[in-house]
Short mmCIF file of N, CA and C in Angstrom, two decimals:
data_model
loop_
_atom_site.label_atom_id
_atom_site.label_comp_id
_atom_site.label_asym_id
_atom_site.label_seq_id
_atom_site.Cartn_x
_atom_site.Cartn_y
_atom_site.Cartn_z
N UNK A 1 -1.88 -23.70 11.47
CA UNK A 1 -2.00 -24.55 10.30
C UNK A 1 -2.03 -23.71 9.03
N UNK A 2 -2.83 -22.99 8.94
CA UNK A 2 -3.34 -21.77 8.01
C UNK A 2 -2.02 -20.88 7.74
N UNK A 3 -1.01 -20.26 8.49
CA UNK A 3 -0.14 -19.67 8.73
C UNK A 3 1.40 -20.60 8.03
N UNK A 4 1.15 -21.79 8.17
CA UNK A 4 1.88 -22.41 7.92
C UNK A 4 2.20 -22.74 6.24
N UNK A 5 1.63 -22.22 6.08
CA UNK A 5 1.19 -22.41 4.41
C UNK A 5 1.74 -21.33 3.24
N UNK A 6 1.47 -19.98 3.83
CA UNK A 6 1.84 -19.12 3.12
C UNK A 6 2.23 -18.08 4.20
N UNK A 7 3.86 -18.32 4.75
CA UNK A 7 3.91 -17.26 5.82
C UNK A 7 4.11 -15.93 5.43
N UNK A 8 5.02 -16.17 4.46
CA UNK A 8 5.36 -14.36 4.28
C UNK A 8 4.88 -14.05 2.93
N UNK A 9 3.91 -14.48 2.38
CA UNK A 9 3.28 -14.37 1.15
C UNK A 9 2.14 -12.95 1.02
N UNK A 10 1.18 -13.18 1.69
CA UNK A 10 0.39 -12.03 2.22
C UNK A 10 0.80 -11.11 2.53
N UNK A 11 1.04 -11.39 3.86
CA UNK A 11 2.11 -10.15 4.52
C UNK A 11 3.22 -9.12 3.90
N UNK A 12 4.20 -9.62 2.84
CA UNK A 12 4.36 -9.57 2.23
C UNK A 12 4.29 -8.47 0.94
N UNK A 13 2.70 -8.78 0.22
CA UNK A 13 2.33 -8.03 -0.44
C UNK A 13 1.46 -7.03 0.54
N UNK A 14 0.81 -6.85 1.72
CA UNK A 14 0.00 -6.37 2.14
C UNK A 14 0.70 -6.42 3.62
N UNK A 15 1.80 -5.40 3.87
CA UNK A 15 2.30 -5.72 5.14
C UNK A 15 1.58 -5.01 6.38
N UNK A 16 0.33 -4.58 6.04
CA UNK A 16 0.27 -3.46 6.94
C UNK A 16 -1.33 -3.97 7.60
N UNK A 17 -1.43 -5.15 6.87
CA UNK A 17 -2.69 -5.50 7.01
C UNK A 17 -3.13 -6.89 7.22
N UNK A 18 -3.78 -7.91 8.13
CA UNK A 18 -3.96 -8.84 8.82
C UNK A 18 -3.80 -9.93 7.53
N UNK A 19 -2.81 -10.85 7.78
CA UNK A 19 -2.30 -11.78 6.59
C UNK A 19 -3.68 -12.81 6.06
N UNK A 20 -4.22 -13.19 7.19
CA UNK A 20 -5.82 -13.64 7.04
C UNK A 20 -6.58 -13.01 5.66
N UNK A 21 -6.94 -11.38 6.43
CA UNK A 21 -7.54 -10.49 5.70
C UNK A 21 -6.75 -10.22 4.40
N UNK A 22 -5.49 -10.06 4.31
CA UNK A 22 -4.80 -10.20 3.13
C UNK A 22 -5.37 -11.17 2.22
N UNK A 23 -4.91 -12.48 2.50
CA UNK A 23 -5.18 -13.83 1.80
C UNK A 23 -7.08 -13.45 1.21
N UNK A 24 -7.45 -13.56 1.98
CA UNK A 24 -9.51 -12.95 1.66
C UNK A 24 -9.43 -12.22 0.59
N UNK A 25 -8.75 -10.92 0.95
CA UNK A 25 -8.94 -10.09 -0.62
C UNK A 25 -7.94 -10.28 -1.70
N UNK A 26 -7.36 -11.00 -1.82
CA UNK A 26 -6.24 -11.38 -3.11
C UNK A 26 -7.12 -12.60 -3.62
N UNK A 27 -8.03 -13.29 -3.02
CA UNK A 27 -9.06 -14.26 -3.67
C UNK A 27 -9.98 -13.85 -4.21
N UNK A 28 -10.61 -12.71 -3.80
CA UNK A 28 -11.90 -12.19 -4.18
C UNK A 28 -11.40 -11.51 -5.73
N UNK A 29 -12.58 -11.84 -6.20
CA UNK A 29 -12.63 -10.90 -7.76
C UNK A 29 -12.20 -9.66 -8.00
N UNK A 30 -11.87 -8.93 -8.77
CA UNK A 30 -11.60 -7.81 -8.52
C UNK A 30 -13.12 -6.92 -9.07
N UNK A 31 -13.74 -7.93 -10.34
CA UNK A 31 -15.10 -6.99 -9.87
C UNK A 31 -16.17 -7.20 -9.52
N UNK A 32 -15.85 -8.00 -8.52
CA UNK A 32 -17.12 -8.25 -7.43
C UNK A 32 -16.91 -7.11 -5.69
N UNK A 33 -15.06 -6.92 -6.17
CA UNK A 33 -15.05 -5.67 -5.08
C UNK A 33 -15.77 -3.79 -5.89
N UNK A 34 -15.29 -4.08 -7.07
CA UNK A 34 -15.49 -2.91 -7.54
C UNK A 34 -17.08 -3.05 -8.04
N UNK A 35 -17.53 -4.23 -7.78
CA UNK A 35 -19.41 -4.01 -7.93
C UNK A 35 -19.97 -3.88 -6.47
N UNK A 36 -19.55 -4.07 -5.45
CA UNK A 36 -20.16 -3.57 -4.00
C UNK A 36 -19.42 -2.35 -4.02
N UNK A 37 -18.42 -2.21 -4.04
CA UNK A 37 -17.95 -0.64 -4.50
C UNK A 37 -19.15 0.36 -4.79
N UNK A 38 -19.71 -0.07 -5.99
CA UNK A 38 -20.16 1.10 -6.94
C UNK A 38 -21.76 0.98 -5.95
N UNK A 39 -21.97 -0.48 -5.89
CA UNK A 39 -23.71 -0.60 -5.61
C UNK A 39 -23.41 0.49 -3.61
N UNK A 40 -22.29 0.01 -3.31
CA UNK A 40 -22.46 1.28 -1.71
C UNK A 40 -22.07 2.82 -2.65
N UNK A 41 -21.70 3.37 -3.10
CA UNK A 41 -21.91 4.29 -3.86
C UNK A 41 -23.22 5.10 -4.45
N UNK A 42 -24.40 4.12 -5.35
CA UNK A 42 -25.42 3.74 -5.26
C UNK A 42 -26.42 4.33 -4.25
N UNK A 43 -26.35 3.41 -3.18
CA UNK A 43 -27.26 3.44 -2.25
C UNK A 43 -26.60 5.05 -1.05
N UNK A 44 -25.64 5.29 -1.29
CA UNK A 44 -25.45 6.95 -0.73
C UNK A 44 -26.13 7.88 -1.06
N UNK A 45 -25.83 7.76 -2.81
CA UNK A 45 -26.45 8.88 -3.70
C UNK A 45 -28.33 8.83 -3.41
N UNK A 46 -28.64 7.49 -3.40
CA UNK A 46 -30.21 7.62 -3.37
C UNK A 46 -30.39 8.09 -1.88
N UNK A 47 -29.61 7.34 -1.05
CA UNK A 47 -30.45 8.15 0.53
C UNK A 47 -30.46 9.53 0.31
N UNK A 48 -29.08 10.24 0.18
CA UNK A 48 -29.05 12.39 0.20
C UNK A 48 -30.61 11.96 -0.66
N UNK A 49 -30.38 11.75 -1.98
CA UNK A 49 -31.61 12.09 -2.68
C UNK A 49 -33.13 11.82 -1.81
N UNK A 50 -33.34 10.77 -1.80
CA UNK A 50 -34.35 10.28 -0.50
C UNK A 50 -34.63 11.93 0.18
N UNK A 51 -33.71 12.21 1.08
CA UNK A 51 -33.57 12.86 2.33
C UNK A 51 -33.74 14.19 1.72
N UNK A 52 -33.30 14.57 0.71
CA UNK A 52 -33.59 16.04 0.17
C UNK A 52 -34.79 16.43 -0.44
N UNK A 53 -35.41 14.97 -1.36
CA UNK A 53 -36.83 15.21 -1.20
C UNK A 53 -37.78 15.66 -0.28
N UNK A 54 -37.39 14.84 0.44
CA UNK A 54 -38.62 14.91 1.74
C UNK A 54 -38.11 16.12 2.74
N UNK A 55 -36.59 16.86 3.16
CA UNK A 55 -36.92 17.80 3.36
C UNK A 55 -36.72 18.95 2.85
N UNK A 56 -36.98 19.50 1.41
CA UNK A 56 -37.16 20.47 1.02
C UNK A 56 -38.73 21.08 0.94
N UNK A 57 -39.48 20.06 0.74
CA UNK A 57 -40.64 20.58 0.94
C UNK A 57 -41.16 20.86 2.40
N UNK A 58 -40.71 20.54 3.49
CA UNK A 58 -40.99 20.88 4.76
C UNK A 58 -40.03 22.17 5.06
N UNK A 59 -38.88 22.80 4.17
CA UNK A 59 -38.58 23.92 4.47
C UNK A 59 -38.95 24.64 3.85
N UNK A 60 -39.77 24.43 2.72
CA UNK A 60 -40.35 25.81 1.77
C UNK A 60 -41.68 26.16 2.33
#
């Protein structure tokens, strides 16, 4: 049904990648991708930080 709608549209622009999953991210915002973007970015930088706190003082 779904398929039937927009066959070679997705695919298309995104041939390499599930026309479903295509269609999903050509809807989504572009900065609501580039704000989970930045916020997993974010939360990397604080864990190392986290993790280097706590073990630098157990190696000095």
């Amino acid at each position: 049904m779904f398929s039937r709608l927009r066959p070679q549209s997705a695919s298309h622009t995104l041939p390499h990648m599930d026309p479903v999953l295509a269609q999903q991210i050509r809807t989504l915002p572009p900065s609501k991708v580039a704000h989970d973007r930045r916020v997993r970015y974010q939360t990397v930088i604080y864990l190392t930080l986290l993790i280097a706190v706590i073990t630098l003082p157990l190696m000095l």
